[in-house]
Amino acid sequence: MKIAFVGKGGSGKTTLSSLFIRHLATTGAPVVAVDADINQHLGAALGLDEAAAAALPAMGERLPLIKDYLRGTNPRIASTETMIKTTPPGEGSRLLRVREDNPVYDACARPVELDGGSVRLMVTGPFTDADLGVACYHSKTGAVELCLNHLMDGRDEYVVVDMTAGSDSFASGMFTRFDITFLVAEPTRKGVSVYRQYKEYARDFGVALKVVGNKVQGQDDLDFLRAEVGDDLLVTVGHSDWVRAMEKGRPPRFELLEDVNRGSLHRLQSAVDATYELRDWERYTRQMVHFHLKNAQSWGNERTGADLAAQVDPGFVLGESVVMNA
């Protein structure tokens, strides 16, 4: 299952995504965690010290390797240079699976040991001096989008992505790549404004969106969120001494997380698992193709746009049959 955590800057989405990842790890489920935020804090939230977090391999710097592996023998993709972030898979493409070992994971993922289990962590990487003034962050998150486009995941397998803040996710089609999106919102006007914007942008794409109310301190906060987001409010999270200790770099054992917050994490997992039966692989593939063709049409060079459009395999549908026939 693919899960995105979104929200405005400072809403607590990285903290909430790290708690959810820890929770999944305690169940023994395989988890791939991805930090796709421009501010790279997920590693630290999962307990890595500053040096270990900084040493994580950046996906953005390994994009040629990722492209070369995923391209496989797909005859529609002439070279890695012609492959862009929206390029969909086709006959001959290689797909990623959560439980396997492959060159992409070898190059970009590192195991992180947590209470009760281990997860694979991948990061887009921070801006470097060479990027300043000449690159946008989407050149790095493009590696994440390519991997999601080529990812086959099943029941009880989880890919959790900590997305960039605000509505910046809509700069590409990556917002359609998830089974469910959790929008972390504080009980403030600014907190729910991102929710309204996200809801409006995602309205025509079948995005399953649920709100996680964070920093909720009492009934008034709860009433405010219910009035503003209605039935999209799934759970709320209040003050946590456990989180406070974690943010100081001294997390207690995860089993000591407050019962009420542990219950919220269970509800998040239940909501995720319930989306499995709702998967529509044809729509998933159609949306992937839609954004790729839209990208191709935006290229100023007509020949380049035509070449990108030719990468689409009209008979290919990513889905369970691909897994069984692989």
mmCIF file of C-alpha atoms in Angstrom:
data_model
loop_
_atom_site.group_PDB
_atom_site.id
_atom_site.type_symbol
_atom_site.label_atom_id
_atom_site.label_comp_id
_atom_site.label_asym_id
_atom_site.label_seq_id
_atom_site.Cartn_x
_atom_site.Cartn_y
_atom_site.Cartn_z
ATOM 1 C CA MET A 1 0.000 0.000 0.000
ATOM 2 C CA LYS A 2 1.258 3.469 -0.889
ATOM 3 C CA ILE A 3 0.671 6.226 1.678
ATOM 4 C CA ALA A 4 1.472 9.935 1.465
ATOM 5 C CA PHE A 5 1.709 12.368 4.368
ATOM 6 C CA VAL A 6 1.129 15.987 3.336
ATOM 7 C CA GLY A 7 0.388 19.286 5.088
ATOM 8 C CA LYS A 8 1.634 22.804 5.514
ATOM 9 C CA GLY A 9 5.131 23.426 6.810
ATOM 10 C CA GLY A 10 5.297 22.930 10.572
ATOM 11 C CA SER A 11 2.044 20.946 10.745
ATOM 12 C CA GLY A 12 3.861 17.883 12.060
ATOM 13 C CA LYS A 13 3.584 15.664 8.980
ATOM 14 C CA THR A 14 7.140 14.340 9.325
ATOM 15 C CA THR A 15 6.548 13.510 12.995
ATOM 16 C CA LEU A 16 3.241 11.793 12.172
ATOM 17 C CA SER A 17 4.700 9.872 9.244
ATOM 18 C CA SER A 18 7.612 8.691 11.401
ATOM 19 C CA LEU A 19 5.201 7.531 14.118
ATOM 20 C CA PHE A 20 3.175 5.622 11.541
ATOM 21 C CA ILE A 21 6.323 4.021 10.136
ATOM 22 C CA ARG A 22 7.358 2.960 13.645
ATOM 23 C CA HIS A 23 3.892 1.554 14.238
ATOM 24 C CA LEU A 24 4.003 -0.490 11.014
ATOM 25 C CA ALA A 25 7.460 -1.792 11.923
ATOM 26 C CA THR A 26 6.096 -3.210 15.188
ATOM 27 C CA THR A 27 3.621 -5.327 13.185
ATOM 28 C CA GLY A 28 6.465 -6.982 11.269
ATOM 29 C CA ALA A 29 5.187 -5.675 7.931
ATOM 30 C CA PRO A 30 7.718 -4.796 5.219
ATOM 31 C CA VAL A 31 8.038 -1.001 4.985
ATOM 32 C CA VAL A 32 9.807 1.310 2.556
ATOM 33 C CA ALA A 33 9.977 4.862 3.934
ATOM 34 C CA VAL A 34 10.725 7.744 1.553
ATOM 35 C CA ASP A 35 11.668 11.294 2.496
ATOM 36 C CA ALA A 36 10.465 13.402 -0.440
ATOM 37 C CA ASP A 37 10.356 16.683 1.485
ATOM 38 C CA ILE A 38 12.630 19.560 0.534
ATOM 39 C CA ASN A 39 13.591 19.648 4.234
ATOM 40 C CA GLN A 40 15.123 16.257 4.945
ATOM 41 C CA HIS A 41 14.043 15.377 8.496
ATOM 42 C CA LEU A 42 12.514 11.896 8.273
ATOM 43 C CA GLY A 43 15.788 10.116 9.044
ATOM 44 C CA ALA A 44 16.228 12.110 12.249
ATOM 45 C CA ALA A 45 12.583 11.495 13.181
ATOM 46 C CA LEU A 46 13.272 7.776 12.830
ATOM 47 C CA GLY A 47 16.142 8.043 15.285
ATOM 48 C CA LEU A 48 19.207 8.529 13.085
ATOM 49 C CA ASP A 49 21.838 10.866 14.426
ATOM 50 C CA GLU A 50 22.895 13.885 12.384
ATOM 51 C CA ALA A 51 25.885 12.182 10.782
ATOM 52 C CA ALA A 52 23.974 9.026 9.841
ATOM 53 C CA ALA A 53 21.102 11.047 8.373
ATOM 54 C CA ALA A 54 23.508 13.179 6.328
ATOM 55 C CA ALA A 55 25.246 10.048 5.006
ATOM 56 C CA LEU A 56 22.063 8.576 3.485
ATOM 57 C CA PRO A 57 22.481 8.169 -0.292
ATOM 58 C CA ALA A 58 20.489 10.739 -2.271
ATOM 59 C CA MET A 59 18.105 9.338 -4.877
ATOM 60 C CA GLY A 60 18.450 12.531 -6.913
ATOM 61 C CA GLU A 61 22.159 11.881 -7.342
ATOM 62 C CA ARG A 62 21.542 8.318 -8.528
ATOM 63 C CA LEU A 63 18.896 9.104 -11.119
ATOM 64 C CA PRO A 64 20.875 7.638 -14.081
ATOM 65 C CA LEU A 65 21.178 4.296 -12.250
ATOM 66 C CA ILE A 66 17.463 4.324 -11.363
ATOM 67 C CA LYS A 67 16.485 5.080 -14.958
ATOM 68 C CA ASP A 68 18.809 2.445 -16.400
ATOM 69 C CA TYR A 69 17.423 -0.264 -14.132
ATOM 70 C CA LEU A 70 13.743 0.625 -14.594
ATOM 71 C CA ARG A 71 14.075 1.013 -18.377
ATOM 72 C CA GLY A 72 15.034 -2.642 -18.700
ATOM 73 C CA THR A 73 14.475 -3.807 -22.280
ATOM 74 C CA ASN A 74 11.511 -1.529 -22.967
ATOM 75 C CA PRO A 75 11.872 -0.816 -26.722
ATOM 76 C CA ARG A 76 9.918 2.450 -26.427
ATOM 77 C CA ILE A 77 12.644 4.050 -24.303
ATOM 78 C CA ALA A 78 15.698 4.597 -26.455
ATOM 79 C CA SER A 79 18.039 5.592 -23.630
ATOM 80 C CA THR A 80 18.138 6.718 -20.027
ATOM 81 C CA GLU A 81 18.587 10.293 -21.283
ATOM 82 C CA THR A 82 15.118 10.231 -22.871
ATOM 83 C CA MET A 83 13.467 8.938 -19.697
ATOM 84 C CA ILE A 84 11.806 11.625 -17.555
ATOM 85 C CA LYS A 85 10.079 11.581 -14.170
ATOM 86 C CA THR A 86 6.649 10.780 -15.652
ATOM 87 C CA THR A 87 7.798 8.017 -18.012
ATOM 88 C CA PRO A 88 5.403 5.093 -17.474
ATOM 89 C CA PRO A 89 6.420 1.436 -17.533
ATOM 90 C CA GLY A 90 5.717 -0.743 -20.544
ATOM 91 C CA GLU A 91 6.579 -4.140 -21.948
ATOM 92 C CA GLY A 92 10.171 -4.905 -20.956
ATOM 93 C CA SER A 93 10.348 -2.385 -18.093
ATOM 94 C CA ARG A 94 11.611 -3.555 -14.735
ATOM 95 C CA LEU A 95 9.301 -3.123 -11.746
ATOM 96 C CA LEU A 96 10.182 -2.613 -8.101
ATOM 97 C CA ARG A 97 8.714 -4.732 -5.324
ATOM 98 C CA VAL A 98 8.682 -3.949 -1.633
ATOM 99 C CA ARG A 99 10.143 -7.239 -0.395
ATOM 100 C CA GLU A 100 12.853 -7.789 -2.984
ATOM 101 C CA ASP A 101 16.504 -6.806 -3.260
ATOM 102 C CA ASN A 102 17.440 -4.911 -6.398
ATOM 103 C CA PRO A 103 20.095 -2.429 -7.624
ATOM 104 C CA VAL A 104 17.870 0.583 -6.839
ATOM 105 C CA TYR A 105 17.509 -0.413 -3.194
ATOM 106 C CA ASP A 106 21.202 -1.348 -3.051
ATOM 107 C CA ALA A 107 22.141 2.147 -4.208
ATOM 108 C CA CYS A 108 19.480 4.268 -2.529
ATOM 109 C CA ALA A 109 17.975 2.480 0.482
ATOM 110 C CA ARG A 110 19.436 1.888 3.911
ATOM 111 C CA PRO A 111 17.973 -0.196 6.753
ATOM 112 C CA VAL A 112 16.870 1.660 9.864
ATOM 113 C CA GLU A 113 16.420 -0.417 12.999
ATOM 114 C CA LEU A 114 13.363 0.497 15.062
ATOM 115 C CA ASP A 115 11.676 -0.986 18.104
ATOM 116 C CA GLY A 116 10.287 -4.303 16.968
ATOM 117 C CA GLY A 117 11.522 -4.187 13.390
ATOM 118 C CA SER A 118 13.468 -2.629 10.560
ATOM 119 C CA VAL A 119 12.452 -0.461 7.607
ATOM 120 C CA ARG A 120 14.125 0.591 4.375
ATOM 121 C CA LEU A 121 14.682 4.339 4.205
ATOM 122 C CA MET A 122 15.195 6.257 0.960
ATOM 123 C CA VAL A 123 15.729 10.020 0.664
ATOM 124 C CA THR A 124 15.653 12.414 -2.269
ATOM 125 C CA GLY A 125 18.593 14.301 -0.821
ATOM 126 C CA PRO A 126 18.995 17.974 0.087
ATOM 127 C CA PHE A 127 19.901 20.878 -2.150
ATOM 128 C CA THR A 128 23.628 21.117 -2.769
ATOM 129 C CA ASP A 129 25.754 24.175 -3.568
ATOM 130 C CA ALA A 130 25.693 23.095 -7.213
ATOM 131 C CA ASP A 131 21.866 23.179 -7.228
ATOM 132 C CA LEU A 132 21.456 26.701 -5.927
ATOM 133 C CA GLY A 133 20.085 29.028 -8.568
ATOM 134 C CA VAL A 134 20.053 26.408 -11.336
ATOM 135 C CA ALA A 135 17.817 23.537 -10.205
ATOM 136 C CA CYS A 136 14.346 23.082 -8.768
ATOM 137 C CA TYR A 137 13.487 20.488 -6.162
ATOM 138 C CA HIS A 138 11.367 18.533 -8.644
ATOM 139 C CA SER A 139 14.587 17.429 -10.332
ATOM 140 C CA LYS A 140 15.165 15.405 -7.166
ATOM 141 C CA THR A 141 11.610 14.228 -6.427
ATOM 142 C CA GLY A 142 11.475 12.999 -10.023
ATOM 143 C CA ALA A 143 13.439 9.972 -8.826
ATOM 144 C CA VAL A 144 10.676 9.209 -6.313
ATOM 145 C CA GLU A 145 7.972 9.595 -8.969
ATOM 146 C CA LEU A 146 9.766 7.218 -11.333
ATOM 147 C CA CYS A 147 10.077 4.614 -8.589
ATOM 148 C CA LEU A 148 6.402 4.941 -7.635
ATOM 149 C CA ASN A 149 5.396 4.603 -11.299
ATOM 150 C CA HIS A 150 7.285 1.312 -11.456
ATOM 151 C CA LEU A 151 6.344 -0.031 -8.023
ATOM 152 C CA MET A 152 4.222 -3.126 -7.456
ATOM 153 C CA ASP A 153 3.105 -3.481 -3.838
ATOM 154 C CA GLY A 154 0.613 -5.879 -2.324
ATOM 155 C CA ARG A 155 -1.544 -6.311 0.713
ATOM 156 C CA ASP A 156 0.329 -5.837 4.008
ATOM 157 C CA GLU A 157 3.240 -4.138 2.226
ATOM 158 C CA TYR A 158 3.692 -0.432 2.885
ATOM 159 C CA VAL A 159 5.437 2.460 1.164
ATOM 160 C CA VAL A 160 5.189 5.629 3.273
ATOM 161 C CA VAL A 161 6.207 8.916 1.650
ATOM 162 C CA ASP A 162 6.780 12.127 3.594
ATOM 163 C CA MET A 163 5.888 14.664 0.902
ATOM 164 C CA THR A 164 7.012 18.242 0.461
ATOM 165 C CA ALA A 165 4.985 20.871 2.313
ATOM 166 C CA GLY A 166 1.858 22.634 1.100
ATOM 167 C CA SER A 167 0.393 22.113 -2.361
ATOM 168 C CA ASP A 168 3.775 21.756 -4.081
ATOM 169 C CA SER A 169 2.981 18.063 -4.632
ATOM 170 C CA PHE A 170 0.736 19.123 -7.508
ATOM 171 C CA ALA A 171 3.703 20.243 -9.593
ATOM 172 C CA SER A 172 3.706 16.669 -10.935
ATOM 173 C CA GLY A 173 1.356 13.708 -11.113
ATOM 174 C CA MET A 174 2.899 12.155 -8.018
ATOM 175 C CA PHE A 175 -0.149 13.067 -5.914
ATOM 176 C CA THR A 176 -2.127 10.363 -7.798
ATOM 177 C CA ARG A 177 0.358 7.607 -6.977
ATOM 178 C CA PHE A 178 -1.037 6.760 -3.525
ATOM 179 C CA ASP A 179 -3.758 4.504 -2.184
ATOM 180 C CA ILE A 180 -4.470 7.086 0.497
ATOM 181 C CA THR A 181 -3.189 10.530 1.422
ATOM 182 C CA PHE A 182 -3.119 11.714 5.029
ATOM 183 C CA LEU A 183 -3.226 15.494 5.312
ATOM 184 C CA VAL A 184 -1.898 16.640 8.674
ATOM 185 C CA ALA A 185 -3.726 19.777 9.796
ATOM 186 C CA GLU A 186 -3.484 21.899 12.899
ATOM 187 C CA PRO A 187 -6.742 23.353 14.292
ATOM 188 C CA THR A 188 -6.076 26.789 12.784
ATOM 189 C CA ARG A 189 -7.264 28.702 9.718
ATOM 190 C CA LYS A 190 -3.855 28.251 8.092
ATOM 191 C CA GLY A 191 -3.911 24.573 8.992
ATOM 192 C CA VAL A 192 -7.156 23.869 7.165
ATOM 193 C CA SER A 193 -6.416 26.188 4.218
ATOM 194 C CA VAL A 194 -3.954 23.646 2.799
ATOM 195 C CA TYR A 195 -6.645 20.984 3.202
ATOM 196 C CA ARG A 196 -9.107 23.014 1.130
ATOM 197 C CA GLN A 197 -6.515 23.657 -1.560
ATOM 198 C CA TYR A 198 -5.450 19.999 -1.680
ATOM 199 C CA LYS A 199 -9.073 18.824 -1.765
ATOM 200 C CA GLU A 200 -9.867 21.151 -4.671
ATOM 201 C CA TYR A 201 -6.825 20.201 -6.741
ATOM 202 C CA ALA A 202 -7.340 16.452 -6.173
ATOM 203 C CA ARG A 203 -11.111 16.534 -6.696
ATOM 204 C CA ASP A 204 -11.136 15.111 -10.248
ATOM 205 C CA PHE A 205 -8.498 12.419 -9.725
ATOM 206 C CA GLY A 206 -10.111 10.029 -7.250
ATOM 207 C CA VAL A 207 -7.563 10.770 -4.522
ATOM 208 C CA ALA A 208 -8.506 9.179 -1.176
ATOM 209 C CA LEU A 209 -7.861 12.028 1.273
ATOM 210 C CA LYS A 210 -8.193 11.885 5.048
ATOM 211 C CA VAL A 211 -7.274 14.514 7.615
ATOM 212 C CA VAL A 212 -5.165 13.843 10.688
ATOM 213 C CA GLY A 213 -5.747 16.600 13.215
ATOM 214 C CA ASN A 214 -2.498 17.387 14.997
ATOM 215 C CA LYS A 215 -1.748 19.437 18.128
ATOM 216 C CA VAL A 216 -5.383 19.114 19.217
ATOM 217 C CA GLN A 217 -5.619 20.296 22.825
ATOM 218 C CA GLY A 218 -9.298 20.161 23.688
ATOM 219 C CA GLN A 219 -12.912 19.996 22.586
ATOM 220 C CA ASP A 220 -12.813 23.438 20.984
ATOM 221 C CA ASP A 221 -9.956 22.373 18.704
ATOM 222 C CA LEU A 222 -11.828 19.183 17.824
ATOM 223 C CA ASP A 223 -15.047 21.046 17.092
ATOM 224 C CA PHE A 224 -13.154 23.497 14.867
ATOM 225 C CA LEU A 225 -11.648 20.707 12.751
ATOM 226 C CA ARG A 226 -14.956 18.868 12.460
ATOM 227 C CA ALA A 227 -16.658 22.049 11.286
ATOM 228 C CA GLU A 228 -13.934 22.797 8.740
ATOM 229 C CA VAL A 229 -13.179 19.374 7.225
ATOM 230 C CA GLY A 230 -16.284 17.333 8.049
ATOM 231 C CA ASP A 231 -16.157 13.589 7.454
ATOM 232 C CA ASP A 232 -12.615 13.801 6.086
ATOM 233 C CA LEU A 233 -11.368 14.084 9.685
ATOM 234 C CA LEU A 234 -10.150 10.589 10.509
ATOM 235 C CA VAL A 235 -8.220 10.913 13.776
ATOM 236 C CA THR A 236 -6.659 13.529 16.011
ATOM 237 C CA VAL A 237 -3.362 13.563 17.886
ATOM 238 C CA GLY A 238 -2.738 15.641 20.969
ATOM 239 C CA HIS A 239 0.214 16.375 23.221
ATOM 240 C CA SER A 240 2.724 13.550 23.519
ATOM 241 C CA ASP A 241 5.522 13.300 26.052
ATOM 242 C CA TRP A 242 6.905 10.464 23.911
ATOM 243 C CA VAL A 243 7.148 12.732 20.865
ATOM 244 C CA ARG A 244 8.701 15.496 22.964
ATOM 245 C CA ALA A 245 11.422 13.083 24.109
ATOM 246 C CA MET A 246 11.905 11.836 20.532
ATOM 247 C CA GLU A 247 12.400 15.381 19.259
ATOM 248 C CA LYS A 248 15.136 15.839 21.876
ATOM 249 C CA GLY A 249 16.874 12.747 20.504
ATOM 250 C CA ARG A 250 15.939 10.558 23.465
ATOM 251 C CA PRO A 251 12.958 8.465 22.335
ATOM 252 C CA PRO A 252 11.666 5.937 24.892
ATOM 253 C CA ARG A 253 10.673 2.460 23.756
ATOM 254 C CA PHE A 254 7.853 2.794 21.249
ATOM 255 C CA GLU A 255 5.583 0.616 23.373
ATOM 256 C CA LEU A 256 5.481 3.514 25.842
ATOM 257 C CA LEU A 257 3.711 5.808 23.365
ATOM 258 C CA GLU A 258 0.479 7.052 24.921
ATOM 259 C CA ASP A 259 -2.490 4.704 24.444
ATOM 260 C CA VAL A 260 -4.653 7.368 22.828
ATOM 261 C CA ASN A 261 -1.988 8.149 20.232
ATOM 262 C CA ARG A 262 -1.308 4.459 19.671
ATOM 263 C CA GLY A 263 -5.021 4.039 19.002
ATOM 264 C CA SER A 264 -4.854 6.805 16.383
ATOM 265 C CA LEU A 265 -2.054 4.975 14.588
ATOM 266 C CA HIS A 266 -4.124 1.777 14.542
ATOM 267 C CA ARG A 267 -6.976 3.725 12.943
ATOM 268 C CA LEU A 268 -4.615 5.071 10.308
ATOM 269 C CA GLN A 269 -3.512 1.543 9.430
ATOM 270 C CA SER A 270 -7.119 0.344 9.268
ATOM 271 C CA ALA A 271 -7.932 3.167 6.855
ATOM 272 C CA VAL A 272 -4.935 2.236 4.705
ATOM 273 C CA ASP A 273 -5.776 -1.465 4.634
ATOM 274 C CA ALA A 274 -9.389 -0.729 3.689
ATOM 275 C CA THR A 275 -8.254 0.925 0.453
ATOM 276 C CA TYR A 276 -6.726 -2.292 -0.905
ATOM 277 C CA GLU A 277 -10.009 -3.611 -2.261
ATOM 278 C CA LEU A 278 -10.679 -0.231 -3.907
ATOM 279 C CA ARG A 279 -7.582 -0.315 -6.089
ATOM 280 C CA ASP A 280 -8.263 0.508 -9.737
ATOM 281 C CA TRP A 281 -5.169 -0.411 -11.715
ATOM 282 C CA GLU A 282 -6.617 0.795 -15.009
ATOM 283 C CA ARG A 283 -7.267 4.258 -13.564
ATOM 284 C CA TYR A 284 -3.830 4.230 -11.932
ATOM 285 C CA THR A 285 -2.175 3.506 -15.289
ATOM 286 C CA ARG A 286 -4.429 5.938 -17.152
ATOM 287 C CA GLN A 287 -3.500 8.794 -14.798
ATOM 288 C CA MET A 288 0.167 7.946 -15.165
ATOM 289 C CA VAL A 289 -0.139 8.164 -18.947
ATOM 290 C CA HIS A 290 -2.205 11.363 -18.703
ATOM 291 C CA PHE A 291 0.499 13.252 -16.839
ATOM 292 C CA HIS A 292 3.249 11.896 -19.049
ATOM 293 C CA LEU A 293 1.470 13.032 -22.227
ATOM 294 C CA LYS A 294 0.725 16.388 -20.603
ATOM 295 C CA ASN A 295 4.434 16.690 -19.831
ATOM 296 C CA ALA A 296 5.295 15.765 -23.415
ATOM 297 C CA GLN A 297 2.943 18.433 -24.780
ATOM 298 C CA SER A 298 4.590 21.081 -22.601
ATOM 299 C CA TRP A 299 8.005 20.603 -24.190
ATOM 300 C CA GLY A 300 8.965 23.512 -26.424
ATOM 301 C CA ASN A 301 10.738 21.194 -28.865
ATOM 302 C CA GLU A 302 8.045 19.469 -30.932
ATOM 303 C CA ARG A 303 10.300 16.535 -31.799
ATOM 304 C CA THR A 304 11.163 15.935 -28.141
ATOM 305 C CA GLY A 305 7.483 16.031 -27.192
ATOM 306 C CA ALA A 306 6.680 13.487 -29.889
ATOM 307 C CA ASP A 307 9.490 11.225 -28.695
ATOM 308 C CA LEU A 308 8.189 11.383 -25.136
ATOM 309 C CA ALA A 309 4.638 10.601 -26.271
ATOM 310 C CA ALA A 310 5.976 7.562 -28.138
ATOM 311 C CA GLN A 311 7.164 6.106 -24.815
ATOM 312 C CA VAL A 312 3.559 5.249 -23.906
ATOM 313 C CA ASP A 313 2.659 1.577 -24.360
ATOM 314 C CA PRO A 314 -1.107 1.646 -25.096
ATOM 315 C CA GLY A 315 -1.605 -2.016 -24.216
ATOM 316 C CA PHE A 316 0.183 -1.960 -20.857
ATOM 317 C CA VAL A 317 -1.770 -1.868 -17.610
ATOM 318 C CA LEU A 318 0.133 -1.945 -14.336
ATOM 319 C CA GLY A 319 -1.650 -4.344 -12.011
ATOM 320 C CA GLU A 320 -1.901 -7.723 -10.345
ATOM 321 C CA SER A 321 -1.540 -9.567 -13.663
ATOM 322 C CA VAL A 322 1.886 -7.961 -14.085
ATOM 323 C CA VAL A 323 2.959 -9.427 -10.754
ATOM 324 C CA MET A 324 1.675 -12.913 -11.590
ATOM 325 C CA ASN A 325 3.305 -12.916 -15.009
ATOM 326 C CA ALA A 326 6.630 -11.479 -13.883
#
